[in-house]
Tab-separated table of C-alpha atoms in Angstrom:
chain	number	residue	atom	x	y	z
A	25	MET	CA	-139.366	8.758	-31.236
A	26	GLN	CA	-137.112	8.852	-28.183
A	27	PHE	CA	-136.936	11.738	-25.694
A	28	LEU	CA	-134.224	12.157	-23.063
A	29	PHE	CA	-134.901	14.583	-20.216
A	30	LEU	CA	-132.545	15.600	-17.385
A	31	GLY	CA	-133.845	17.227	-14.207
A	32	ASP	CA	-132.686	20.523	-12.696
A	33	VAL	CA	-128.957	21.055	-13.275
A	34	VAL	CA	-127.443	22.600	-10.126
A	35	GLY	CA	-124.142	24.486	-10.053
A	36	ASP	CA	-120.723	23.437	-11.252
A	37	MET	CA	-121.202	19.810	-10.271
A	38	GLY	CA	-124.418	19.622	-12.244
A	39	MET	CA	-122.625	20.878	-15.337
A	40	GLN	CA	-119.847	18.340	-14.736
A	41	MET	CA	-122.348	15.478	-14.473
A	42	VAL	CA	-123.992	16.525	-17.739
A	43	THR	CA	-120.641	16.758	-19.507
A	44	GLN	CA	-119.543	13.407	-18.132
A	45	TYR	CA	-122.653	11.322	-18.736
A	46	LEU	CA	-124.815	12.910	-21.429
A	47	PRO	CA	-122.696	11.762	-24.404
A	48	GLN	CA	-122.915	8.153	-23.219
A	49	LEU	CA	-126.635	8.429	-22.452
A	50	LYS	CA	-127.258	9.748	-25.953
A	51	LYS	CA	-125.167	6.979	-27.457
A	52	ASP	CA	-127.080	4.326	-25.539
A	53	PHE	CA	-130.649	5.640	-25.804
A	54	LYS	CA	-130.328	7.418	-29.175
A	55	PRO	CA	-132.871	10.158	-28.397
A	56	GLN	CA	-134.134	12.344	-31.209
A	57	VAL	CA	-134.828	15.120	-28.679
A	58	THR	CA	-132.785	15.915	-25.552
A	59	ILE	CA	-134.187	18.392	-23.019
A	60	ILE	CA	-132.457	19.689	-19.893
A	61	ASN	CA	-133.872	21.873	-17.130
A	62	GLY	CA	-131.135	24.428	-16.469
A	63	GLU	CA	-132.737	26.933	-14.118
A	64	ASN	CA	-130.141	26.307	-11.382
A	65	ALA	CA	-127.125	25.953	-13.652
A	66	THR	CA	-125.044	28.926	-12.434
A	67	ASN	CA	-122.318	28.350	-9.866
A	68	GLN	CA	-124.600	30.095	-7.344
A	69	GLY	CA	-127.353	27.587	-8.129
A	70	ARG	CA	-129.902	30.172	-9.240
A	71	GLY	CA	-130.647	31.138	-12.811
A	72	ILE	CA	-128.615	30.593	-15.958
A	73	THR	CA	-125.930	32.501	-17.853
A	74	GLN	CA	-125.265	32.512	-21.568
A	75	ALA	CA	-122.080	30.514	-21.017
A	76	ARG	CA	-123.962	27.846	-19.039
A	77	PHE	CA	-126.730	27.716	-21.656
A	78	LYS	CA	-124.158	27.253	-24.417
A	79	GLY	CA	-122.416	24.643	-22.279
A	80	LEU	CA	-125.607	22.583	-21.983
A	81	MET	CA	-126.266	22.879	-25.705
A	82	LYS	CA	-122.681	21.886	-26.533
A	83	ALA	CA	-123.002	18.864	-24.218
A	84	GLY	CA	-125.962	17.653	-26.275
A	85	ALA	CA	-129.168	19.440	-25.268
A	86	ASP	CA	-131.624	20.428	-27.981
A	87	VAL	CA	-133.787	22.519	-25.636
A	88	VAL	CA	-133.113	23.998	-22.185
A	89	THR	CA	-136.066	24.740	-19.896
A	90	LEU	CA	-136.218	26.994	-16.849
A	91	GLY	CA	-138.548	27.706	-13.910
A	92	ASN	CA	-139.027	30.046	-10.973
A	93	HIS	CA	-135.338	31.043	-10.974
A	94	ALA	CA	-135.418	32.071	-14.634
A	95	TRP	CA	-134.754	35.743	-13.875
A	96	ASN	CA	-132.300	35.369	-10.969
A	97	ASN	CA	-129.331	36.128	-13.188
A	98	GLN	CA	-129.779	39.463	-14.946
A	99	GLU	CA	-127.591	38.380	-17.856
A	100	ILE	CA	-130.488	36.322	-19.187
A	101	PHE	CA	-132.218	39.469	-20.433
A	102	THR	CA	-129.357	40.047	-22.868
A	103	PHE	CA	-129.741	36.769	-24.752
A	104	ILE	CA	-133.040	34.955	-24.079
A	105	ASP	CA	-134.820	36.700	-26.951
A	106	GLN	CA	-132.092	35.629	-29.378
A	107	THR	CA	-132.795	31.908	-29.073
A	108	THR	CA	-135.861	29.705	-29.333
A	109	ASN	CA	-134.117	26.798	-27.603
A	110	LEU	CA	-134.121	28.364	-24.125
A	111	LEU	CA	-137.595	28.320	-22.574
A	112	ARG	CA	-139.016	30.214	-19.618
A	113	PRO	CA	-142.447	29.234	-18.242
A	114	LEU	CA	-145.228	29.913	-20.721
A	115	ASN	CA	-147.556	31.336	-18.073
A	116	TYR	CA	-145.456	34.207	-16.768
A	117	PRO	CA	-147.848	37.166	-16.491
A	118	GLY	CA	-147.883	40.050	-18.924
A	119	ALA	CA	-147.587	40.389	-22.673
A	120	ARG	CA	-144.038	41.771	-22.638
A	121	VAL	CA	-142.253	38.976	-20.804
A	122	PRO	CA	-139.025	38.233	-22.715
A	123	GLY	CA	-138.306	34.831	-24.162
A	124	HIS	CA	-140.538	31.970	-25.211
A	125	GLY	CA	-142.619	29.369	-23.395
A	126	VAL	CA	-142.712	26.876	-26.248
A	127	CYS	CA	-140.174	25.565	-28.748
A	128	ARG	CA	-141.237	23.936	-32.006
A	129	LEU	CA	-138.910	21.429	-33.652
A	130	ASN	CA	-138.997	19.401	-36.846
A	131	VAL	CA	-137.699	15.923	-36.097
A	132	ASN	CA	-137.278	13.879	-39.277
A	133	GLY	CA	-140.392	15.486	-40.704
A	134	THR	CA	-142.453	15.196	-37.515
A	135	PRO	CA	-143.477	18.460	-35.807
A	136	VAL	CA	-142.630	18.454	-32.096
A	137	ALA	CA	-143.408	21.012	-29.388
A	138	ILE	CA	-141.646	21.457	-26.034
A	139	ILE	CA	-143.590	23.484	-23.434
A	140	ASN	CA	-142.343	24.953	-20.152
A	141	LEU	CA	-144.952	25.685	-17.453
A	142	GLN	CA	-144.788	26.872	-13.841
A	143	GLY	CA	-147.179	25.939	-11.052
A	144	ARG	CA	-148.900	28.366	-8.683
A	145	VAL	CA	-149.164	26.435	-5.402
A	146	PHE	CA	-146.443	27.675	-2.989
A	147	MET	CA	-144.769	29.464	-5.911
A	148	GLU	CA	-144.436	33.062	-7.087
A	149	GLY	CA	-147.540	34.477	-8.749
A	150	THR	CA	-148.040	33.528	-12.375
A	151	ASP	CA	-150.965	33.291	-14.735
A	152	ASP	CA	-153.052	30.112	-14.687
A	153	PRO	CA	-150.894	27.303	-16.164
A	154	PHE	CA	-153.967	25.206	-16.962
A	155	ALA	CA	-155.575	27.940	-19.042
A	156	ALA	CA	-152.288	28.856	-20.739
A	157	VAL	CA	-151.427	25.320	-21.800
A	158	ASP	CA	-155.027	24.530	-22.767
A	159	HIS	CA	-155.017	27.401	-25.243
A	160	LEU	CA	-151.579	26.529	-26.624
A	161	VAL	CA	-152.252	22.801	-27.032
A	162	THR	CA	-155.457	23.611	-28.922
A	163	GLU	CA	-153.402	25.793	-31.279
A	164	LEU	CA	-150.747	23.109	-31.693
A	165	HIS	CA	-153.313	20.437	-32.532
A	166	ALA	CA	-154.897	22.738	-35.106
A	167	ALA	CA	-151.450	23.083	-36.682
A	168	GLY	CA	-151.026	19.306	-36.813
A	169	VAL	CA	-148.631	18.955	-33.866
A	170	ARG	CA	-149.265	15.766	-31.904
A	171	VAL	CA	-145.898	15.111	-30.222
A	172	ILE	CA	-145.846	17.501	-27.250
A	173	PHE	CA	-143.583	17.375	-24.194
A	174	VAL	CA	-144.386	19.457	-21.086
A	175	ASP	CA	-141.888	20.352	-18.342
A	176	PHE	CA	-144.144	21.392	-15.451
A	177	HIS	CA	-142.036	23.248	-12.882
A	178	ALA	CA	-144.162	23.056	-9.751
A	179	GLU	CA	-143.959	22.467	-6.008
A	180	THR	CA	-146.791	20.110	-5.124
A	181	THR	CA	-147.441	16.572	-6.269
A	182	SER	CA	-151.169	17.275	-6.472
A	183	GLU	CA	-150.794	20.157	-8.933
A	184	LYS	CA	-148.473	18.115	-11.115
A	185	LYS	CA	-150.773	15.083	-11.188
A	186	ALA	CA	-153.780	17.297	-11.859
A	187	MET	CA	-151.978	18.848	-14.822
A	188	ALA	CA	-151.064	15.441	-16.184
A	189	LEU	CA	-154.666	14.231	-15.945
A	190	PHE	CA	-155.899	17.502	-17.459
A	191	LEU	CA	-153.632	16.947	-20.466
A	192	THR	CA	-154.007	13.171	-20.789
A	193	GLY	CA	-154.613	12.271	-24.413
A	194	ARG	CA	-153.650	15.772	-25.558
A	195	VAL	CA	-149.870	15.741	-24.970
A	196	SER	CA	-147.218	13.040	-25.102
A	197	ALA	CA	-145.688	13.664	-21.684
A	198	VAL	CA	-145.925	15.772	-18.533
A	199	VAL	CA	-142.711	15.591	-16.490
A	200	GLY	CA	-142.369	17.557	-13.262
A	201	THR	CA	-139.342	19.514	-12.089
A	202	HIS	CA	-138.442	21.862	-9.191
A	203	THR	CA	-138.372	19.673	-6.059
A	204	HIS	CA	-135.003	18.120	-6.983
A	205	VAL	CA	-136.056	14.678	-5.688
A	206	GLN	CA	-136.867	11.997	-8.232
A	207	THR	CA	-140.201	10.290	-7.661
A	208	ASN	CA	-140.972	6.614	-8.174
A	209	ASP	CA	-144.203	6.953	-10.139
A	210	SER	CA	-143.336	6.940	-13.844
A	211	GLN	CA	-146.421	5.783	-15.733
A	212	ILE	CA	-148.463	6.025	-18.915
A	213	LEU	CA	-151.841	7.582	-18.184
A	214	ASP	CA	-154.710	5.960	-20.094
A	215	HIS	CA	-152.167	4.415	-22.500
A	216	GLN	CA	-151.600	7.893	-23.924
A	217	THR	CA	-149.582	10.363	-21.838
A	218	ALA	CA	-146.344	9.683	-19.948
A	219	PHE	CA	-146.145	11.164	-16.466
A	220	LEU	CA	-143.463	11.522	-13.793
A	221	THR	CA	-144.131	13.745	-10.773
A	222	ASP	CA	-140.501	14.897	-10.588
A	223	ALA	CA	-137.473	14.018	-12.668
A	224	GLY	CA	-135.081	14.896	-9.838
A	225	MET	CA	-131.883	16.955	-10.016
A	226	THR	CA	-128.467	16.778	-11.611
A	227	GLY	CA	-125.747	18.127	-9.335
A	228	PRO	CA	-124.370	17.578	-5.815
A	229	ALA	CA	-125.691	14.468	-4.089
A	230	ALA	CA	-124.638	15.743	-0.656
A	231	GLY	CA	-126.273	18.622	1.194
A	232	VAL	CA	-129.958	19.535	0.867
A	233	ILE	CA	-131.285	19.422	-2.702
A	234	GLY	CA	-128.013	20.837	-3.991
A	235	MET	CA	-127.292	23.350	-1.224
A	236	GLU	CA	-124.854	23.076	1.692
A	237	SER	CA	-126.741	21.575	4.599
A	238	GLN	CA	-125.787	23.776	7.580
A	239	PRO	CA	-127.398	27.065	6.401
A	240	VAL	CA	-130.559	25.135	5.524
A	241	ILE	CA	-130.637	23.423	8.916
A	242	GLN	CA	-130.033	26.719	10.693
A	243	LYS	CA	-132.947	28.298	8.873
A	244	PHE	CA	-135.212	25.526	10.090
A	245	LEU	CA	-133.826	25.780	13.634
A	246	THR	CA	-134.011	29.560	13.946
A	247	ALA	CA	-136.749	30.595	11.485
A	248	ARG	CA	-134.354	33.342	10.362
A	249	PRO	CA	-132.979	33.977	6.865
A	250	HIS	CA	-129.662	32.332	6.011
A	251	ARG	CA	-127.635	32.594	2.832
A	252	PHE	CA	-127.698	29.307	0.926
A	253	THR	CA	-124.619	28.235	-1.022
A	254	VAL	CA	-124.234	25.426	-3.539
A	255	GLN	CA	-122.655	22.199	-2.328
A	256	THR	CA	-119.292	21.828	-4.061
A	257	THR	CA	-117.841	18.694	-2.463
A	258	GLY	CA	-118.782	15.040	-2.433
A	259	ALA	CA	-120.305	12.839	-5.103
A	260	GLY	CA	-122.659	13.908	-7.855
A	261	ILE	CA	-126.075	12.743	-8.986
A	262	LEU	CA	-127.791	12.751	-12.370
A	263	SER	CA	-131.553	12.272	-12.601
A	264	GLY	CA	-133.985	12.222	-15.475
A	265	CYS	CA	-136.051	9.998	-17.695
A	266	VAL	CA	-136.280	8.491	-21.153
A	267	LEU	CA	-139.550	8.097	-22.984
A	268	ASN	CA	-140.679	6.614	-26.250
A	269	VAL	CA	-143.469	8.267	-28.235
A	270	ASP	CA	-145.403	7.201	-31.306
A	271	ALA	CA	-144.458	9.875	-33.835
A	272	GLN	CA	-147.733	9.534	-35.718
A	273	THR	CA	-150.230	9.721	-32.859
A	274	GLY	CA	-148.168	11.495	-30.207
A	275	ARG	CA	-149.061	8.803	-27.679
A	276	ALA	CA	-146.414	7.753	-25.188
A	277	LYS	CA	-145.444	4.101	-25.346
A	278	LYS	CA	-142.879	3.796	-22.560
A	279	ILE	CA	-141.198	5.857	-19.829
A	280	ARG	CA	-138.326	4.894	-17.553
A	281	THR	CA	-136.352	6.904	-15.013
A	282	ILE	CA	-132.597	7.469	-15.030
A	283	LEU	CA	-130.666	7.779	-11.769
A	284	ILE	CA	-126.880	7.895	-11.596
A	285	ASP	CA	-125.125	8.344	-8.260
A	286	ALA	CA	-122.674	6.536	-5.975
A	287	GLU	CA	-125.210	3.828	-5.161
A	288	HIS	CA	-126.501	3.584	-8.734
A	289	PRO	CA	-123.501	3.576	-11.089
A	290	TYR	CA	-124.375	3.918	-14.733
A	291	GLN	CA	-124.648	0.702	-16.690
A	292	ASN	CA	-124.982	0.810	-20.436
A	293	VAL	CA	-128.354	-0.344	-21.733
């Protein structure tokens, strides 16, 4: 079973990159499941709207995950409960948090689960992601689900690696998001679980992780708040990964990164 995952979509350019390249990526890699992190998909680069969610689904996503900007656009409260294909982090605190943290799919007769988690180091307060996913994975295994993909939206490399080791042998993949910079450490842990610290971002290649550079630089220079705006000029970038999973055992067999930008033009596989 093939999975295709695209890292954080940022602003209008991120949507354009998805629309431009996802159909060809799906044609070449033939994934059974396509997942996109869309937590920065609005033109302001924070949160998601119903139109942007539908745009990602129309472009070819099966599931859209979020992160710490899930609630930045108030419109989300009007539609997140009406779909199971838009995930907010599982470990948001409280029993009445809208939306879902896990999506269950049936892929050619194989049960598949997609989980969205958020880290706690240098992030807004959430419940313990380790405890939350431990409980859920136990439930999924009891229900016969072995193919499990985790989008871990977290700041630090240490927390992401710790989560991957914690879940090794219990899930098919742990792929990190949030930092917007693709890491060079794709691997299969103990011949069982695929891991990538961060999938990177899909959006403007210029600026600072999707934002115009000058306000960011001024914040560092002055230690004062500055309004960040999405970069709208220059070239785009698309980052993500493709992984192959044994549908019977849930074990990952292969993972490779995808990077498309001016220096890495896309070449068909």
